[in-house]
Short mmCIF file of C-alpha atoms in Angstrom, two decimals:
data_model
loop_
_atom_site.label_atom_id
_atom_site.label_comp_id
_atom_site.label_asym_id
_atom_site.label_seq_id
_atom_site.Cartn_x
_atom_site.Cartn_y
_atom_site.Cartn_z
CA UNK R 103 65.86 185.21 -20.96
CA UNK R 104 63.32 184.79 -18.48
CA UNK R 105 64.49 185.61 -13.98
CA UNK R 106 61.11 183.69 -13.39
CA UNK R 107 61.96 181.14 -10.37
CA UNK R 108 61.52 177.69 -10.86
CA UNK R 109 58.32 176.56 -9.04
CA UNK R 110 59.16 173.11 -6.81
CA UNK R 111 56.24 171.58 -4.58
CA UNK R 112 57.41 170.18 -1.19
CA UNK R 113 54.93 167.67 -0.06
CA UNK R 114 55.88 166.93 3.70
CA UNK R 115 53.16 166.57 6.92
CA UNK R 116 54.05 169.08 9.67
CA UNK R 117 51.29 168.38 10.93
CA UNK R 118 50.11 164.45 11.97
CA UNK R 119 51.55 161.20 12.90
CA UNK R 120 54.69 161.42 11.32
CA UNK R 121 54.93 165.11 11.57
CA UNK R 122 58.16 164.89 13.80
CA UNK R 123 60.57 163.20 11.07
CA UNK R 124 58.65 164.89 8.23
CA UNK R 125 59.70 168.41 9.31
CA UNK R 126 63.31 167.18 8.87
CA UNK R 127 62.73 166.73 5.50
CA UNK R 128 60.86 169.75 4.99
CA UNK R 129 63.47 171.36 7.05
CA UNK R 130 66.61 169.72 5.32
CA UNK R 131 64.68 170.03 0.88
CA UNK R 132 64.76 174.17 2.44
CA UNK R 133 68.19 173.95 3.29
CA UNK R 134 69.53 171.96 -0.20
CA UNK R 135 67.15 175.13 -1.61
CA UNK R 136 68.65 177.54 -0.18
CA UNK R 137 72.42 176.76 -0.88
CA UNK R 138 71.46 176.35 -5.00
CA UNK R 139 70.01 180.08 -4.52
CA UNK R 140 72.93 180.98 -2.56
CA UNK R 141 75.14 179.63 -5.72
CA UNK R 142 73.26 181.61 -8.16
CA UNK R 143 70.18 179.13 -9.02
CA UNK R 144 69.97 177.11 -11.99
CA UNK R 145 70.29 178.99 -15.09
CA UNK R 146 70.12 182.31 -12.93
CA UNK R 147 66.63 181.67 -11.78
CA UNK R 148 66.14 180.75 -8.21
CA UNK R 149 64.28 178.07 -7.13
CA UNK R 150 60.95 179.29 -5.23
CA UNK R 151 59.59 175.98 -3.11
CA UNK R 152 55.42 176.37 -2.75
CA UNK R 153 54.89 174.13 0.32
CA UNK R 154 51.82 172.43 1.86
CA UNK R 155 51.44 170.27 4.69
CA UNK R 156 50.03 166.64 3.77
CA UNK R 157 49.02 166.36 7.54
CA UNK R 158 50.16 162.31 6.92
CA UNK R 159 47.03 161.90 5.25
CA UNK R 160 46.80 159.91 2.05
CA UNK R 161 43.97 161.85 1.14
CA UNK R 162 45.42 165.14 2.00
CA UNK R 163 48.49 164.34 0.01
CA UNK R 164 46.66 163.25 -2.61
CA UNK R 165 44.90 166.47 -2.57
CA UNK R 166 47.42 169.15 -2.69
CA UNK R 167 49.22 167.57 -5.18
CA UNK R 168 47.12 167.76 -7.23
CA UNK R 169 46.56 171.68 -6.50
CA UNK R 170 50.17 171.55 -7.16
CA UNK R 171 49.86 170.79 -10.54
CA UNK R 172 46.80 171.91 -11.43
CA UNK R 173 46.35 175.08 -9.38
CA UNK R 174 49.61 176.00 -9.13
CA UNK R 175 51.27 174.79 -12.11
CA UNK R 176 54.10 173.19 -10.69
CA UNK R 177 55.57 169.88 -12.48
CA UNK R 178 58.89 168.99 -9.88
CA UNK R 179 57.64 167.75 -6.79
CA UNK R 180 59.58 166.59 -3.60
CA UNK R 181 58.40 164.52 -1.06
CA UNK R 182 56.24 161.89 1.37
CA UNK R 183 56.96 159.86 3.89
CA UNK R 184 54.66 157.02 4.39
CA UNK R 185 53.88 154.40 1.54
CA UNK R 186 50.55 154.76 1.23
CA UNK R 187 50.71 158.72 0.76
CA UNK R 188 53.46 158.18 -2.12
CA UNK R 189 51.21 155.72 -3.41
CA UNK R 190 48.22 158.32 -2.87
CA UNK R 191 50.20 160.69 -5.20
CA UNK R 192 51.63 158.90 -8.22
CA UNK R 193 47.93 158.55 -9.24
CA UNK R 194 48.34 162.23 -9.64
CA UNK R 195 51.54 162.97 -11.82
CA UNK R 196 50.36 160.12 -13.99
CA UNK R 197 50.83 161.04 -18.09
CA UNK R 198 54.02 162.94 -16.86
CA UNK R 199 52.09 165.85 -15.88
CA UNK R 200 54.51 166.04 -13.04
CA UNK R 201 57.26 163.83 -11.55
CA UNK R 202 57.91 163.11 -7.95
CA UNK R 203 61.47 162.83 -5.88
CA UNK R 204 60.75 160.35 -3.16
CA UNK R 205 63.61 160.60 -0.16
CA UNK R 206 62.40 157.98 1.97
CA UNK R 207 63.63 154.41 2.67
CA UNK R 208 60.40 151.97 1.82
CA UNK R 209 59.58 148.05 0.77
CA UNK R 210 60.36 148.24 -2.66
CA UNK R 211 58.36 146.49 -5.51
CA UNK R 212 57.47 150.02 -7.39
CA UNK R 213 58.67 151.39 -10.53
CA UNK R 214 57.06 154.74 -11.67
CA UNK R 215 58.81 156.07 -14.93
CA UNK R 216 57.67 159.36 -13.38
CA UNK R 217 59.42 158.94 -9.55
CA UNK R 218 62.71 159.26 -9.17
CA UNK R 219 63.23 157.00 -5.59
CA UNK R 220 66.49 158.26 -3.55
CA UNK R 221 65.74 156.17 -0.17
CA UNK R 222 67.05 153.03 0.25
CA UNK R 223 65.37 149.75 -0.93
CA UNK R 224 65.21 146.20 0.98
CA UNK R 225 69.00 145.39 -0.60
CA UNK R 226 70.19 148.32 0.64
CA UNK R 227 69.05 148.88 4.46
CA UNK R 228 66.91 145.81 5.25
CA UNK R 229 68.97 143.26 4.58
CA UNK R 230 71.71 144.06 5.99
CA UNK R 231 69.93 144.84 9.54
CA UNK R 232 68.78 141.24 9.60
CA UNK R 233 72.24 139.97 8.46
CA UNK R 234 73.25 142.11 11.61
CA UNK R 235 70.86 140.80 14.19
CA UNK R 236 70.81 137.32 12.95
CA UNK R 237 74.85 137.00 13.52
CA UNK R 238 74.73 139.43 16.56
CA UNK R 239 71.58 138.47 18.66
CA UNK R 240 69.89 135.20 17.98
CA UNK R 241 67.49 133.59 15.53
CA UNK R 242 63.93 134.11 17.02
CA UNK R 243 62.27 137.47 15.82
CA UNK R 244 59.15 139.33 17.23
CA UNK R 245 57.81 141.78 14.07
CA UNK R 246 55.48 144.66 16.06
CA UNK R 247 54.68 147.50 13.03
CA UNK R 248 52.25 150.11 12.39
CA UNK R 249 49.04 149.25 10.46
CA UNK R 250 49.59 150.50 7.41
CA UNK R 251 51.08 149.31 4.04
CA UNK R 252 54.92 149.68 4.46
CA UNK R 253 55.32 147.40 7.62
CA UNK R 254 53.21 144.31 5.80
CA UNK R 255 55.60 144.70 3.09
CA UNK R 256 58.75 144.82 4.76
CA UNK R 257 58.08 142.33 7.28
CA UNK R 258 56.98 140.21 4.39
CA UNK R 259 60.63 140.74 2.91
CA UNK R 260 62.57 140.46 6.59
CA UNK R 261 60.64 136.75 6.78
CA UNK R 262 62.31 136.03 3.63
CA UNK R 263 65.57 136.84 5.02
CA UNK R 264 64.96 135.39 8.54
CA UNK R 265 64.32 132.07 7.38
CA UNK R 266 66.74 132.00 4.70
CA UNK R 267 69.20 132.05 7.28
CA UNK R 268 67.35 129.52 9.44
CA UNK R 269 66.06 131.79 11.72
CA UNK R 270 62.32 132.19 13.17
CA UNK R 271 59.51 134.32 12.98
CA UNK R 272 57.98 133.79 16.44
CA UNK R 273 55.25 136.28 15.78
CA UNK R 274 53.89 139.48 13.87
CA UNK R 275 51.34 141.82 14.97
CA UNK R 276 50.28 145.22 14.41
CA UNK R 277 48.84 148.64 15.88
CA UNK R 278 47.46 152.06 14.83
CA UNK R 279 49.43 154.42 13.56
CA UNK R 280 47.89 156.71 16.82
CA UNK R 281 48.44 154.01 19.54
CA UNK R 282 47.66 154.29 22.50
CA UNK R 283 48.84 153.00 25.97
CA UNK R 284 46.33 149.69 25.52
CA UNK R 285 47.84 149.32 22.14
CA UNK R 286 51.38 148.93 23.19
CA UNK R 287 50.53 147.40 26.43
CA UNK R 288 49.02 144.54 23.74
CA UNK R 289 52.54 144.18 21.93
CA UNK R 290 54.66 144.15 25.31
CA UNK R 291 52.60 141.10 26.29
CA UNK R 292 53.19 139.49 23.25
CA UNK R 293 56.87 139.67 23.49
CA UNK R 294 56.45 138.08 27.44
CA UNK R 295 54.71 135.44 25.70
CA UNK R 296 57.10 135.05 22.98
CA UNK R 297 60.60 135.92 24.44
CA UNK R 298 61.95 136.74 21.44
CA UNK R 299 65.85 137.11 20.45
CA UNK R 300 65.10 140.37 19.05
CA UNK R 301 61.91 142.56 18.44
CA UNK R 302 62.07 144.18 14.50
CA UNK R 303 60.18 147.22 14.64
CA UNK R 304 58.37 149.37 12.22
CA UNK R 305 56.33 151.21 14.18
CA UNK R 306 56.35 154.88 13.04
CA UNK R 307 55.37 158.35 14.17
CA UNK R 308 53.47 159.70 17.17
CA UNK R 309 53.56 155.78 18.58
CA UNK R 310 57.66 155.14 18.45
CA UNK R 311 58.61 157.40 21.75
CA UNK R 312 55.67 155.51 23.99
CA UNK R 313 56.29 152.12 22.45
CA UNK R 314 60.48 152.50 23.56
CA UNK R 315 60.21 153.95 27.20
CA UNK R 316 57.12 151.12 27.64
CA UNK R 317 59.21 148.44 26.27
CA UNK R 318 62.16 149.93 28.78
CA UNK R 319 59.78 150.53 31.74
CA UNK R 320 58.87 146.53 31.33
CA UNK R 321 62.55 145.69 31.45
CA UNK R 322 63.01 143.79 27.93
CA UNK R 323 66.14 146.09 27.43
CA UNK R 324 68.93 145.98 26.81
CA UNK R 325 69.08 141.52 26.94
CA UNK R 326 66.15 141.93 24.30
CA UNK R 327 67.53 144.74 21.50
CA UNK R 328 64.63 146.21 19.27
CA UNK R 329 66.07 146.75 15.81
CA UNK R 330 63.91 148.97 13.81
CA UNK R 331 64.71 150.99 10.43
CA UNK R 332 62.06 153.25 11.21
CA UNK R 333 62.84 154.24 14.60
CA UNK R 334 65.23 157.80 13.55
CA UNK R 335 66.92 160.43 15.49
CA UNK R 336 63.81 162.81 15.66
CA UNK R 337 61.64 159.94 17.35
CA UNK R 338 64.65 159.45 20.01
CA UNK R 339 64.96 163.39 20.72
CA UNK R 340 60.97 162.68 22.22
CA UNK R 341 62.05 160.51 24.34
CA UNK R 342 63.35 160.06 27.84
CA UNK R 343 67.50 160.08 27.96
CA UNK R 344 68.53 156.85 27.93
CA UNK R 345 65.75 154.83 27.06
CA UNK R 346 66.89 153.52 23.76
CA UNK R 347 70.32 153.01 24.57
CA UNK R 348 71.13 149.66 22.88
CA UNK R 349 68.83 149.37 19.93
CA UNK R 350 69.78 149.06 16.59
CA UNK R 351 68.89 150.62 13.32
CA UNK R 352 70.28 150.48 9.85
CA UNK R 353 70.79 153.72 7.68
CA UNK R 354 72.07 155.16 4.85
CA UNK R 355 73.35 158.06 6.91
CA UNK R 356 73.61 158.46 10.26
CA UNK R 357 74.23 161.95 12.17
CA UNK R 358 77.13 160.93 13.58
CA UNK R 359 78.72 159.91 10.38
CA UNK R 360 82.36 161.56 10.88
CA UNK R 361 83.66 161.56 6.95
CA UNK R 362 84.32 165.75 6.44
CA UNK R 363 81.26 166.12 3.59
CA UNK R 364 79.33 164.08 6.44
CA UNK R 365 80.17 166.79 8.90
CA UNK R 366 79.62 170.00 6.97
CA UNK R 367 76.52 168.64 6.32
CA UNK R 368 75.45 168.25 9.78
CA UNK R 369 77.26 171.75 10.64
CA UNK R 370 74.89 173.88 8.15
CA UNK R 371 71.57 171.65 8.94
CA UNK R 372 72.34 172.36 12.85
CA UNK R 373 73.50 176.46 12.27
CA UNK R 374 69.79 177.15 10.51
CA UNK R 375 67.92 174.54 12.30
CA UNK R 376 69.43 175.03 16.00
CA UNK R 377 72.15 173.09 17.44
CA UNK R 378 69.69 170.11 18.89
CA UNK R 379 68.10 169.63 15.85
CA UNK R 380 67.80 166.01 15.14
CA UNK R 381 69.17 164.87 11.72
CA UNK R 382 67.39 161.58 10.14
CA UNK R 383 68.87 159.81 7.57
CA UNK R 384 65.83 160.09 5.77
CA UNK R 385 66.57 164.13 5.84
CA UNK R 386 69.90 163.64 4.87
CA UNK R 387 68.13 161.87 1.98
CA UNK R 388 65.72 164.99 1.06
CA UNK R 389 68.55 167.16 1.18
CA UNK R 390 70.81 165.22 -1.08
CA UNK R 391 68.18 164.42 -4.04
CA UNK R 392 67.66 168.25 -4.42
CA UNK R 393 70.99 168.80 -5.55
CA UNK R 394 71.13 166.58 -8.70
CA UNK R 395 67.60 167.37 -9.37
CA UNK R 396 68.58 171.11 -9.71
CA UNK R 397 71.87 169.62 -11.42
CA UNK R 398 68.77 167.95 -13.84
CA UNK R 399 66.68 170.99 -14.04
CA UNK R 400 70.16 172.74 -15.93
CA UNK R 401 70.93 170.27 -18.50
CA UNK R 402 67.59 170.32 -19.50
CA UNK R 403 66.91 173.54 -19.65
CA UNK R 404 62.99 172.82 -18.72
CA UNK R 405 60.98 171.51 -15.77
CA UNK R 406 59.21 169.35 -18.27
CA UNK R 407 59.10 165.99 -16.16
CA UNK R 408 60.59 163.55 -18.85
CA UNK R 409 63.43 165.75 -20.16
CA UNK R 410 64.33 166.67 -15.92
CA UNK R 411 63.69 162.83 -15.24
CA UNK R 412 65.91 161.96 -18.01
CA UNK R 413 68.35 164.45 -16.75
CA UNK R 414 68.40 162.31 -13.18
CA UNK R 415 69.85 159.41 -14.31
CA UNK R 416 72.93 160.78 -15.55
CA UNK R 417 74.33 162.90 -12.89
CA UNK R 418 76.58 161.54 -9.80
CA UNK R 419 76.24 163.83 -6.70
CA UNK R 420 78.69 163.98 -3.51
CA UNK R 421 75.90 163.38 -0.97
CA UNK R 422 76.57 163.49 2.71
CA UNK R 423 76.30 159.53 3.02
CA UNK R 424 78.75 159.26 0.05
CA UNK R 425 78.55 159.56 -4.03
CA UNK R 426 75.08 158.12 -5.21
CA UNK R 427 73.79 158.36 -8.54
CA UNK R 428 70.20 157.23 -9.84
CA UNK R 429 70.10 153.72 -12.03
CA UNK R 430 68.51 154.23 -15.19
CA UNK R 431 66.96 150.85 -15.42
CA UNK R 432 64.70 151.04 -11.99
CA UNK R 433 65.04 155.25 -10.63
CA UNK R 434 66.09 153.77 -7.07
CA UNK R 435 69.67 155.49 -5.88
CA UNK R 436 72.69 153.98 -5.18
CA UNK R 437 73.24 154.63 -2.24
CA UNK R 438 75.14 153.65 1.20
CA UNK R 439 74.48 151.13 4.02
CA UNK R 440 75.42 151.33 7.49
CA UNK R 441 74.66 149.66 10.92
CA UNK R 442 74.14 151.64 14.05
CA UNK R 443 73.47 150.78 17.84
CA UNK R 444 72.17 153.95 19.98
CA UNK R 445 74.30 155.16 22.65
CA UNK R 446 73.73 156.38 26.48
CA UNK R 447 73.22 159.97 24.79
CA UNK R 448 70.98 158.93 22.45
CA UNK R 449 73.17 159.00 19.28
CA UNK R 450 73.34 156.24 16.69
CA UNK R 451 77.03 154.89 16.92
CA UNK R 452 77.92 153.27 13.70
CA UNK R 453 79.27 149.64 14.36
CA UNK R 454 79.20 148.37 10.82
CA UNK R 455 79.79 150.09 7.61
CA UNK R 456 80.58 147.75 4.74
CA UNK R 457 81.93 151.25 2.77
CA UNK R 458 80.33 150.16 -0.62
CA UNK R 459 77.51 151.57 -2.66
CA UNK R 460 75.09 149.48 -3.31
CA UNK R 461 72.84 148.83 -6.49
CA UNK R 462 69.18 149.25 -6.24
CA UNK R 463 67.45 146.05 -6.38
CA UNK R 464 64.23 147.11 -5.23
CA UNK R 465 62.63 143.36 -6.45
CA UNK R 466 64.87 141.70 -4.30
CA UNK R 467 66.08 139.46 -7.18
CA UNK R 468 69.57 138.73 -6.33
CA UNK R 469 69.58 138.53 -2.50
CA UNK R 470 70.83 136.23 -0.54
CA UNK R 471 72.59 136.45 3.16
CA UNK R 472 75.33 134.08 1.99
CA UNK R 473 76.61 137.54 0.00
CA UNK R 474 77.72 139.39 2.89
CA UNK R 475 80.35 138.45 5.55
CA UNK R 476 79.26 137.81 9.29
CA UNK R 477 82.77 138.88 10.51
CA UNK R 478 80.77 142.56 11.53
CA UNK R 479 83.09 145.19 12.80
CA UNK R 480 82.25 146.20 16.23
CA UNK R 481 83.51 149.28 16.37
CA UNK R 482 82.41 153.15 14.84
CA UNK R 483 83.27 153.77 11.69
CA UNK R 484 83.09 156.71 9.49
#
């Protein structure tokens, strides 16, 4: 029997726009790695990660991928970020020459029989935010996003639920994913214009930090809350203390998520990362789907994609947000939402957690707002 380590490709920008969150990932896939070795590998062969920086490039991604698989000959890969570098990729692992484990929240309307999608779909973050703000802050909404292909799509979907509860779009508009100060000075006079309820966000990266102390510096907070489910812990550790206090995001996982798996998670990400390190749920999420992929890997005795993606969709895991487990009809997780509204400190406070799991429905088939209850806890829950 063969001690050869498995061969895993991490695909995550550490350099780049989104660089900042990415690195949690990066940081958080090392850390899931590192406790299977720790436990004796799969099969007695340790897991050896080969890792290149995508520089949140769609091109770049697209490119070492591909030396991933052909160069390198690695099948398992784990990563992206942004939609249109996933959607730069699956090009590549097409024929099941290699499979993909996507940990990040996105807009849904995908199925790859090759990608095995652990973020959260529309049902299971997005629709509950605007359930949140709808019943919480008023019925006007101001969409401001990044131009690129996942805040189009989601905005498209939060429409759908704004007016289904009789609420308004008062405006959408959009800037680079490197914005600069005329940029956001362009959305903040917008929202004057507009005088929104509440201002959904998806801008991402390099521009969130400017975009929140700009929108504080004009005074729109707190009477005008952005609620954003891009907007994550490592973009508010860039910024100045106390300028997001108020906002609201929706998550899967949250750092301050106080059930004891929750915490031990947080513990060991914090004791090899440092004790400041910011903790996304979207790195909660890359640490999580490395477990039941390795869990994969052993039943099947192979890294051959269809036997290890076959593998997935049988296999429940204890995950730091709660027990999720991959649908075999779509690949999206089951997974966990939550509500959060930042604090003084800077820390997302959870003030609504509905404590189910939720089914993928990354079409958005069955929604509709009348399926969840507006009586919203407002208090942290773990």
């Amino acid at each position: 029997m063969t001690s050869k380590p498995w061969r895993v490709g991490l695909l995550f920008s550490t350099t780049g726009v989104t660089a900042n969150v990415e690195r949690t990932q990066l940081n958080a896939t090392q850390l899931a790695i590192e406790e299977i070795n720790a436990a004796g590998g799969v099969h007695g062969r340790e897991i050896a990660p080969v890792v290149y920086d995508g520089a949140s490039s769609p091109r770049q991604f697209r490119a070492v991928a591909e030396r991933l698989i052909e160069a390198d000959g690695v099948r398992l890969l784990f990563g992206c970020y942004m939609s249109s570098v996933r959607k730069a990729v699956l090009p590549v692992i097409d024929g099941f020459r290699g499979a993909l484990f996507y940990p990040t929240f996105y807009e849904g309307f995908e199925y790859s029989p090759q990608t095995i999608y652990t973020g959260a779909a529309p049902n299971q973050n997005a629709f509950q935010l605007a359930k949140y703000i709808l019943a919480k802050h008023g019925q006007r909404v101001l969409f401001v996003g990044s131009n690129y292909v996942y805040p189009y799509e989601i905005n498209r979907i939060m429409s759908d639920f704004v007016v289904q509860s009789r609420g308004k779009v008062v405006d959408e508009l959009y800037i680079p994913l490197d914005a600069g100060a005329e940029d956001i000075e362009r959305a903040l006079k917008k929202i004057r214009k507009t005088s929104p309820d509440v201002v959904f966000s998806t801008i991402v990266g390099q521009a969130t930090a400017p975009f929140y102390e700009a929108y504080a510096e004009a005074g729109f907070a707190p009477s005008i809350p952005i609620a954003s489910l891009t907007t994550s812990e490592a973009d508010i550790a860039e910024m100045r203390p106390g300028v997001a206090e108020g906002h609201i995001s929706a998550a899967t996982f949250f750092a301050t998520l106080a059930t004891p798996r929750a915490r031990r998670f947080t513990a060991a990400f914090r004791a090899r990362f440092g004790e400041d390190a910011p903790i996304p749920s979207v790195a909660e999420t890359a640490y999580f789907q490395m477990h039941p992929a390795a869990a994969a890997l052993a039943r099947a005795g192979t890294d051959d994609p269809r036997r290890v993606l076959a593998e997935a969709t049988e296999i429940e895991y204890d995950a730091p947000q709660g027990r999720v487990r991959i649908d075999p009809d779509n690949h999206h997780a089951y997974v966990w939402p939550r509500v959060a509204r930042l604090d003084a400190q800077g820390r997302f406070q959870i003030i609504w957690n509905p404590g189910v799991r939720l089914k993928p429905d990354p079409y958005c088939v069955t929604q509709s707002l009348d399926d969840w209850s507006a009586d919203f806890v407002e208090a942290p829950a773990s």
